[in-house]
């Protein structure tokens, strides 16, 4: 076992898990030693986090024990936090364990919030980021609603969502679903609650089909959501947000969904990055390193028009599937094929029963889109754990 | 209807509800006009509030719609907040309605927290007081626990309970029951949580049988509760509490159960009070007012040794039952009998399955005491709404 190549995979997100599972399937134990490192004992389903953040589903529905979805005989799982990537030493430093030596490194450490320099955002806003952060959002919001009966201050039941991109809109959709229940729980008249979605760009869901955007906005507005587009947030304070021009919205809960950047550890490793993301080569390698692969939210992949694809679960999953196969080929002395992203479509949910999206060339809205969204969610469980996991986790 | 005497009852607690129900049963509509005023549309079961405060039961289990338990044909129910009692004008001022004239007034407005001048307590501590306040305690605690995974600060999962009297001990008992679930929910090792019960008196449950107190302390300590007796709290800050002598306990959640005083409105009416409580005569009348009755937590009733009975649901209920009968007698020109409190015993719960108490001359502890406690709770539902309410609300 001492002489087999060591593959270390950092992060058990979509990309890391797919890479690990793919390699474990392709390679025999005398061909490679596979180690997966993750901060938590569980994988979380990033595309589902807007639900526990609003409280429309429990956060346990959005996580899965890692040992339950990998072959632990083939994959050595270490639960620990990565503190540094030492490229020259071919070594990864961990918080609680000895440094890990690698021959091949796969970095899938995910993203960090991008605040675009907005003052006070990091300190005063919440982020839909991981299980711990969405749990805190839910509990914070509920505590503010609970306080309303005692203090009667409107800002306690005002929620500002910064960013009307994919995550922002999906989160607002869940909030709309949650409010009737929350208002009953805390004896608050529903019409008193304010949900304000603030977006700097001149449109909700930039890049999305116009007809679909209109459908989404109309639906959410009918549920009481206020949209402020072309409205940059200047500052986030303990009291709420200050918009460009000076207008203040007092809000006890501010959730920022306005953007993500790559993981800081990648930047700190010395690899060249743009906002923490690495422009990888056609084999997903970091520039200058034949044995270091960057996947997921910290990687930048460009389309034919030389524009970067936005970071999504879909592209991360495909990168993981690609590496699982092609790194095995490389280990056996073969040639890696170039990675090619195949976008299959995008569906944004607007709560339980509404959604909009494009699948193939087809525009979908309403119930059919919501159904398609559920199929997409279930597909991830299928990839992770087959039909049995779909049946265990899936709620159609 | 214009010439019948007007009876106005302030507060739909144990005493007020029993008075209203008793009068409605005794008197015909041509004998008196009965009006019940309460801030909320519901009655809450004060003796149950420690459970929703800890989150071991939902706050809806501790409240009941007032119209569902009174005869609304006989009792005129007004949902409003009393702002002043004008004794000379024989009038009660309300926040949202016209002032109410009365011929007979029954004041059962409950208590307010007694802070004994401890600095910062009113601003920084929580109080087990009503539905809104216990909901806020539960949500605050859960939010602090949710933050622990993000911030890892021990004070977030430290709870200080000020006062080891009846309410303090019952609340601590519920907290002990809740912690395993709460720790699972927020991925916190149970042994990291601190529950500290601080009491200025030299014993837990002052006045209680020594053997029972020992049983309670031993049980709660076995569950990890720390008791600090003979330890006055000097100050409550945003960070926790400072004990006499200067020691600080950092705690994100401080709940004060150390004492209650009478309602401020009673004091402000000009009636002579001690800590807001009125030393009533043998007919529960305020000194100097033949037509004003004070019941419940704002009244002071003395035992044969000239020591005041502590304010409890039990004495309030008996006062209400007494007034319901005797005020009817008075209205018909009869003589009121003197009120005599008949203590039937006291049982303090220590979570779901443990309790201690004295019923009659019998000491109870463990399961038998817990069973007795449930019977006592059910008795109140029986008095309020008969067997059907017991069956609807009761969980044995």
PDB file of N, CA and C in Angstrom, chain A residues 42 58-60 63 126 130-133 135-147 149-150 184-187, chain B residues 42 58-60 63 126 130-133 135-147 149-150 184-187:
ATOM      1  N   UNK A  42     -21.118  15.387   7.450  1.00  0.00           N
ATOM      2  CA  UNK A  42     -22.206  15.266   6.485  1.00  0.00           C
ATOM      3  C   UNK A  42     -21.953  16.108   5.240  1.00  0.00           C
ATOM      4  N   UNK A  58     -36.985  20.993   7.230  1.00  0.00           N
ATOM      5  CA  UNK A  58     -35.972  20.877   8.274  1.00  0.00           C
ATOM      6  C   UNK A  58     -34.592  20.739   7.647  1.00  0.00           C
ATOM      7  N   UNK A  59     -33.585  21.279   8.331  1.00  0.00           N
ATOM      8  CA  UNK A  59     -32.246  21.226   7.737  1.00  0.00           C
ATOM      9  C   UNK A  59     -31.716  19.802   7.581  1.00  0.00           C
ATOM     10  N   UNK A  60     -32.262  18.860   8.339  1.00  0.00           N
ATOM     11  CA  UNK A  60     -31.804  17.476   8.168  1.00  0.00           C
ATOM     12  C   UNK A  60     -32.189  16.906   6.798  1.00  0.00           C
ATOM     13  N   UNK A  63     -29.207  17.439   4.424  1.00  0.00           N
ATOM     14  CA  UNK A  63     -27.877  16.877   4.656  1.00  0.00           C
ATOM     15  C   UNK A  63     -27.926  15.354   4.745  1.00  0.00           C
ATOM     16  N   UNK A 126     -26.935  37.902   7.181  1.00  0.00           N
ATOM     17  CA  UNK A 126     -26.861  36.438   7.198  1.00  0.00           C
ATOM     18  C   UNK A 126     -26.587  35.944   5.777  1.00  0.00           C
ATOM     19  N   UNK A 130     -24.398  27.235   4.520  1.00  0.00           N
ATOM     20  CA  UNK A 130     -24.242  25.856   4.970  1.00  0.00           C
ATOM     21  C   UNK A 130     -25.317  25.554   6.017  1.00  0.00           C
ATOM     22  N   UNK A 131     -25.299  24.354   6.549  1.00  0.00           N
ATOM     23  CA  UNK A 131     -26.350  23.950   7.499  1.00  0.00           C
ATOM     24  C   UNK A 131     -26.379  24.890   8.704  1.00  0.00           C
ATOM     25  N   UNK A 132     -25.213  25.174   9.265  1.00  0.00           N
ATOM     26  CA  UNK A 132     -25.165  26.013  10.470  1.00  0.00           C
ATOM     27  C   UNK A 132     -25.690  27.417  10.173  1.00  0.00           C
ATOM     28  N   UNK A 133     -25.360  27.950   9.001  1.00  0.00           N
ATOM     29  CA  UNK A 133     -25.768  29.333   8.718  1.00  0.00           C
ATOM     30  C   UNK A 133     -27.264  29.434   8.440  1.00  0.00           C
ATOM     31  N   UNK A 135     -29.611  27.410   9.628  1.00  0.00           N
ATOM     32  CA  UNK A 135     -30.262  27.175  10.907  1.00  0.00           C
ATOM     33  C   UNK A 135     -30.314  28.474  11.710  1.00  0.00           C
ATOM     34  N   UNK A 136     -29.205  29.211  11.664  1.00  0.00           N
ATOM     35  CA  UNK A 136     -29.137  30.476  12.395  1.00  0.00           C
ATOM     36  C   UNK A 136     -30.099  31.504  11.789  1.00  0.00           C
ATOM     37  N   UNK A 137     -30.231  31.522  10.465  1.00  0.00           N
ATOM     38  CA  UNK A 137     -31.177  32.451   9.833  1.00  0.00           C
ATOM     39  C   UNK A 137     -32.598  32.149  10.298  1.00  0.00           C
ATOM     40  N   UNK A 138     -32.960  30.879  10.214  1.00  0.00           N
ATOM     41  CA  UNK A 138     -34.319  30.469  10.611  1.00  0.00           C
ATOM     42  C   UNK A 138     -34.603  30.863  12.059  1.00  0.00           C
ATOM     43  N   UNK A 139     -33.655  30.538  12.948  1.00  0.00           N
ATOM     44  CA  UNK A 139     -33.889  30.797  14.365  1.00  0.00           C
ATOM     45  C   UNK A 139     -33.883  32.291  14.673  1.00  0.00           C
ATOM     46  N   UNK A 140     -33.017  33.024  13.977  1.00  0.00           N
ATOM     47  CA  UNK A 140     -32.998  34.481  14.170  1.00  0.00           C
ATOM     48  C   UNK A 140     -34.354  35.073  13.771  1.00  0.00           C
ATOM     49  N   UNK A 141     -34.815  34.697  12.600  1.00  0.00           N
ATOM     50  CA  UNK A 141     -36.090  35.229  12.109  1.00  0.00           C
ATOM     51  C   UNK A 141     -37.224  34.887  13.076  1.00  0.00           C
ATOM     52  N   UNK A 142     -37.251  33.652  13.539  1.00  0.00           N
ATOM     53  CA  UNK A 142     -38.325  33.242  14.452  1.00  0.00           C
ATOM     54  C   UNK A 142     -38.245  34.009  15.775  1.00  0.00           C
ATOM     55  N   UNK A 143     -37.035  34.234  16.232  1.00  0.00           N
ATOM     56  CA  UNK A 143     -36.868  34.999  17.476  1.00  0.00           C
ATOM     57  C   UNK A 143     -37.362  36.436  17.286  1.00  0.00           C
ATOM     58  N   UNK A 144     -37.048  37.028  16.137  1.00  0.00           N
ATOM     59  CA  UNK A 144     -37.526  38.388  15.876  1.00  0.00           C
ATOM     60  C   UNK A 144     -39.055  38.416  15.826  1.00  0.00           C
ATOM     61  N   UNK A 145     -39.649  37.413  15.174  1.00  0.00           N
ATOM     62  CA  UNK A 145     -41.108  37.346  15.103  1.00  0.00           C
ATOM     63  C   UNK A 145     -41.698  37.159  16.503  1.00  0.00           C
ATOM     64  N   UNK A 146     -41.034  36.338  17.325  1.00  0.00           N
ATOM     65  CA  UNK A 146     -41.515  36.111  18.700  1.00  0.00           C
ATOM     66  C   UNK A 146     -41.475  37.403  19.505  1.00  0.00           C
ATOM     67  N   UNK A 147     -40.443  38.218  19.252  1.00  0.00           N
ATOM     68  CA  UNK A 147     -40.320  39.471  19.999  1.00  0.00           C
ATOM     69  C   UNK A 147     -41.384  40.487  19.609  1.00  0.00           C
ATOM     70  N   UNK A 149     -44.593  40.425  19.397  1.00  0.00           N
ATOM     71  CA  UNK A 149     -45.753  40.525  20.305  1.00  0.00           C
ATOM     72  C   UNK A 149     -45.412  41.319  21.566  1.00  0.00           C
ATOM     73  N   UNK A 150     -44.139  41.332  21.932  1.00  0.00           N
ATOM     74  CA  UNK A 150     -43.730  42.066  23.129  1.00  0.00           C
ATOM     75  C   UNK A 150     -43.405  43.517  22.818  1.00  0.00           C
ATOM     76  N   UNK A 184     -49.232  32.806  12.257  1.00  0.00           N
ATOM     77  CA  UNK A 184     -50.111  32.108  13.189  1.00  0.00           C
ATOM     78  C   UNK A 184     -49.376  31.801  14.489  1.00  0.00           C
ATOM     79  N   UNK A 185     -48.165  31.297  14.358  1.00  0.00           N
ATOM     80  CA  UNK A 185     -47.365  30.879  15.516  1.00  0.00           C
ATOM     81  C   UNK A 185     -47.145  32.040  16.487  1.00  0.00           C
ATOM     82  N   UNK A 186     -46.950  33.250  15.928  1.00  0.00           N
ATOM     83  CA  UNK A 186     -46.593  34.378  16.791  1.00  0.00           C
ATOM     84  C   UNK A 186     -47.678  35.442  16.861  1.00  0.00           C
ATOM     85  N   UNK A 187     -48.892  35.095  16.474  1.00  0.00           N
ATOM     86  CA  UNK A 187     -50.034  36.012  16.580  1.00  0.00           C
ATOM     87  C   UNK A 187     -49.769  37.338  15.879  1.00  0.00           C
TER      88      UNK A 187
ATOM     89  N   UNK B  42     -57.270  35.262  24.658  1.00  0.00           N
ATOM     90  CA  UNK B  42     -57.137  33.942  25.279  1.00  0.00           C
ATOM     91  C   UNK B  42     -56.747  34.054  26.754  1.00  0.00           C
ATOM     92  N   UNK B  58     -45.772  23.036  23.256  1.00  0.00           N
ATOM     93  CA  UNK B  58     -46.086  24.220  22.452  1.00  0.00           C
ATOM     94  C   UNK B  58     -46.916  25.200  23.276  1.00  0.00           C
ATOM     95  N   UNK B  59     -46.710  26.481  23.039  1.00  0.00           N
ATOM     96  CA  UNK B  59     -47.430  27.473  23.844  1.00  0.00           C
ATOM     97  C   UNK B  59     -48.947  27.401  23.656  1.00  0.00           C
ATOM     98  N   UNK B  60     -49.399  26.842  22.549  1.00  0.00           N
ATOM     99  CA  UNK B  60     -50.849  26.721  22.369  1.00  0.00           C
ATOM    100  C   UNK B  60     -51.478  25.745  23.371  1.00  0.00           C
ATOM    101  N   UNK B  63     -52.734  27.822  26.361  1.00  0.00           N
ATOM    102  CA  UNK B  63     -53.738  28.893  26.257  1.00  0.00           C
ATOM    103  C   UNK B  63     -55.046  28.352  25.689  1.00  0.00           C
ATOM    104  N   UNK B 126     -34.958  37.649  30.741  1.00  0.00           N
ATOM    105  CA  UNK B 126     -36.280  37.231  30.282  1.00  0.00           C
ATOM    106  C   UNK B 126     -37.128  36.850  31.496  1.00  0.00           C
ATOM    107  N   UNK B 130     -45.998  35.422  30.366  1.00  0.00           N
ATOM    108  CA  UNK B 130     -47.197  35.233  29.552  1.00  0.00           C
ATOM    109  C   UNK B 130     -46.800  34.515  28.259  1.00  0.00           C
ATOM    110  N   UNK B 131     -47.778  34.302  27.397  1.00  0.00           N
ATOM    111  CA  UNK B 131     -47.500  33.534  26.166  1.00  0.00           C
ATOM    112  C   UNK B 131     -46.408  34.213  25.341  1.00  0.00           C
ATOM    113  N   UNK B 132     -46.526  35.523  25.163  1.00  0.00           N
ATOM    114  CA  UNK B 132     -45.547  36.229  24.326  1.00  0.00           C
ATOM    115  C   UNK B 132     -44.148  36.153  24.930  1.00  0.00           C
ATOM    116  N   UNK B 133     -44.055  36.248  26.245  1.00  0.00           N
ATOM    117  CA  UNK B 133     -42.722  36.268  26.852  1.00  0.00           C
ATOM    118  C   UNK B 133     -42.068  34.885  26.835  1.00  0.00           C
ATOM    119  N   UNK B 135     -42.644  32.495  24.605  1.00  0.00           N
ATOM    120  CA  UNK B 135     -42.316  32.248  23.197  1.00  0.00           C
ATOM    121  C   UNK B 135     -40.982  32.895  22.862  1.00  0.00           C
ATOM    122  N   UNK B 136     -40.798  34.111  23.366  1.00  0.00           N
ATOM    123  CA  UNK B 136     -39.548  34.832  23.106  1.00  0.00           C
ATOM    124  C   UNK B 136     -38.365  34.134  23.781  1.00  0.00           C
ATOM    125  N   UNK B 137     -38.574  33.612  24.992  1.00  0.00           N
ATOM    126  CA  UNK B 137     -37.485  32.892  25.670  1.00  0.00           C
ATOM    127  C   UNK B 137     -37.073  31.680  24.836  1.00  0.00           C
ATOM    128  N   UNK B 138     -38.069  30.898  24.440  1.00  0.00           N
ATOM    129  CA  UNK B 138     -37.783  29.679  23.665  1.00  0.00           C
ATOM    130  C   UNK B 138     -37.020  30.021  22.385  1.00  0.00           C
ATOM    131  N   UNK B 139     -37.506  31.024  21.662  1.00  0.00           N
ATOM    132  CA  UNK B 139     -36.886  31.357  20.385  1.00  0.00           C
ATOM    133  C   UNK B 139     -35.502  31.969  20.572  1.00  0.00           C
ATOM    134  N   UNK B 140     -35.345  32.752  21.622  1.00  0.00           N
ATOM    135  CA  UNK B 140     -34.031  33.321  21.909  1.00  0.00           C
ATOM    136  C   UNK B 140     -33.033  32.201  22.184  1.00  0.00           C
ATOM    137  N   UNK B 141     -33.420  31.301  23.064  1.00  0.00           N
ATOM    138  CA  UNK B 141     -32.524  30.197  23.411  1.00  0.00           C
ATOM    139  C   UNK B 141     -32.163  29.382  22.167  1.00  0.00           C
ATOM    140  N   UNK B 142     -33.138  29.085  21.341  1.00  0.00           N
ATOM    141  CA  UNK B 142     -32.863  28.284  20.143  1.00  0.00           C
ATOM    142  C   UNK B 142     -31.940  29.039  19.177  1.00  0.00           C
ATOM    143  N   UNK B 143     -32.156  30.337  19.084  1.00  0.00           N
ATOM    144  CA  UNK B 143     -31.286  31.130  18.205  1.00  0.00           C
ATOM    145  C   UNK B 143     -29.849  31.123  18.729  1.00  0.00           C
ATOM    146  N   UNK B 144     -29.684  31.236  20.040  1.00  0.00           N
ATOM    147  CA  UNK B 144     -28.336  31.193  20.629  1.00  0.00           C
ATOM    148  C   UNK B 144     -27.688  29.829  20.360  1.00  0.00           C
ATOM    149  N   UNK B 145     -28.466  28.765  20.524  1.00  0.00           N
ATOM    150  CA  UNK B 145     -27.934  27.420  20.259  1.00  0.00           C
ATOM    151  C   UNK B 145     -27.566  27.279  18.779  1.00  0.00           C
ATOM    152  N   UNK B 146     -28.390  27.846  17.902  1.00  0.00           N
ATOM    153  CA  UNK B 146     -28.107  27.780  16.461  1.00  0.00           C
ATOM    154  C   UNK B 146     -26.805  28.505  16.131  1.00  0.00           C
ATOM    155  N   UNK B 147     -26.560  29.614  16.842  1.00  0.00           N
ATOM    156  CA  UNK B 147     -25.341  30.388  16.573  1.00  0.00           C
ATOM    157  C   UNK B 147     -24.087  29.659  17.037  1.00  0.00           C
ATOM    158  N   UNK B 149     -22.861  26.733  16.537  1.00  0.00           N
ATOM    159  CA  UNK B 149     -22.110  26.028  15.487  1.00  0.00           C
ATOM    160  C   UNK B 149     -21.287  26.995  14.640  1.00  0.00           C
ATOM    161  N   UNK B 150     -21.721  28.245  14.571  1.00  0.00           N
ATOM    162  CA  UNK B 150     -20.992  29.238  13.770  1.00  0.00           C
ATOM    163  C   UNK B 150     -19.900  29.925  14.586  1.00  0.00           C
ATOM    164  N   UNK B 184     -29.199  17.797  19.746  1.00  0.00           N
ATOM    165  CA  UNK B 184     -29.243  17.059  18.473  1.00  0.00           C
ATOM    166  C   UNK B 184     -29.557  18.013  17.336  1.00  0.00           C
ATOM    167  N   UNK B 185     -30.525  18.884  17.568  1.00  0.00           N
ATOM    168  CA  UNK B 185     -30.974  19.811  16.528  1.00  0.00           C
ATOM    169  C   UNK B 185     -29.838  20.711  16.044  1.00  0.00           C
ATOM    170  N   UNK B 186     -28.977  21.112  16.982  1.00  0.00           N
ATOM    171  CA  UNK B 186     -27.949  22.092  16.623  1.00  0.00           C
ATOM    172  C   UNK B 186     -26.536  21.518  16.676  1.00  0.00           C
ATOM    173  N   UNK B 187     -26.431  20.183  16.660  1.00  0.00           N
ATOM    174  CA  UNK B 187     -25.113  19.527  16.608  1.00  0.00           C
ATOM    175  C   UNK B 187     -24.193  19.992  17.736  1.00  0.00           C
TER     176      UNK B 187
END
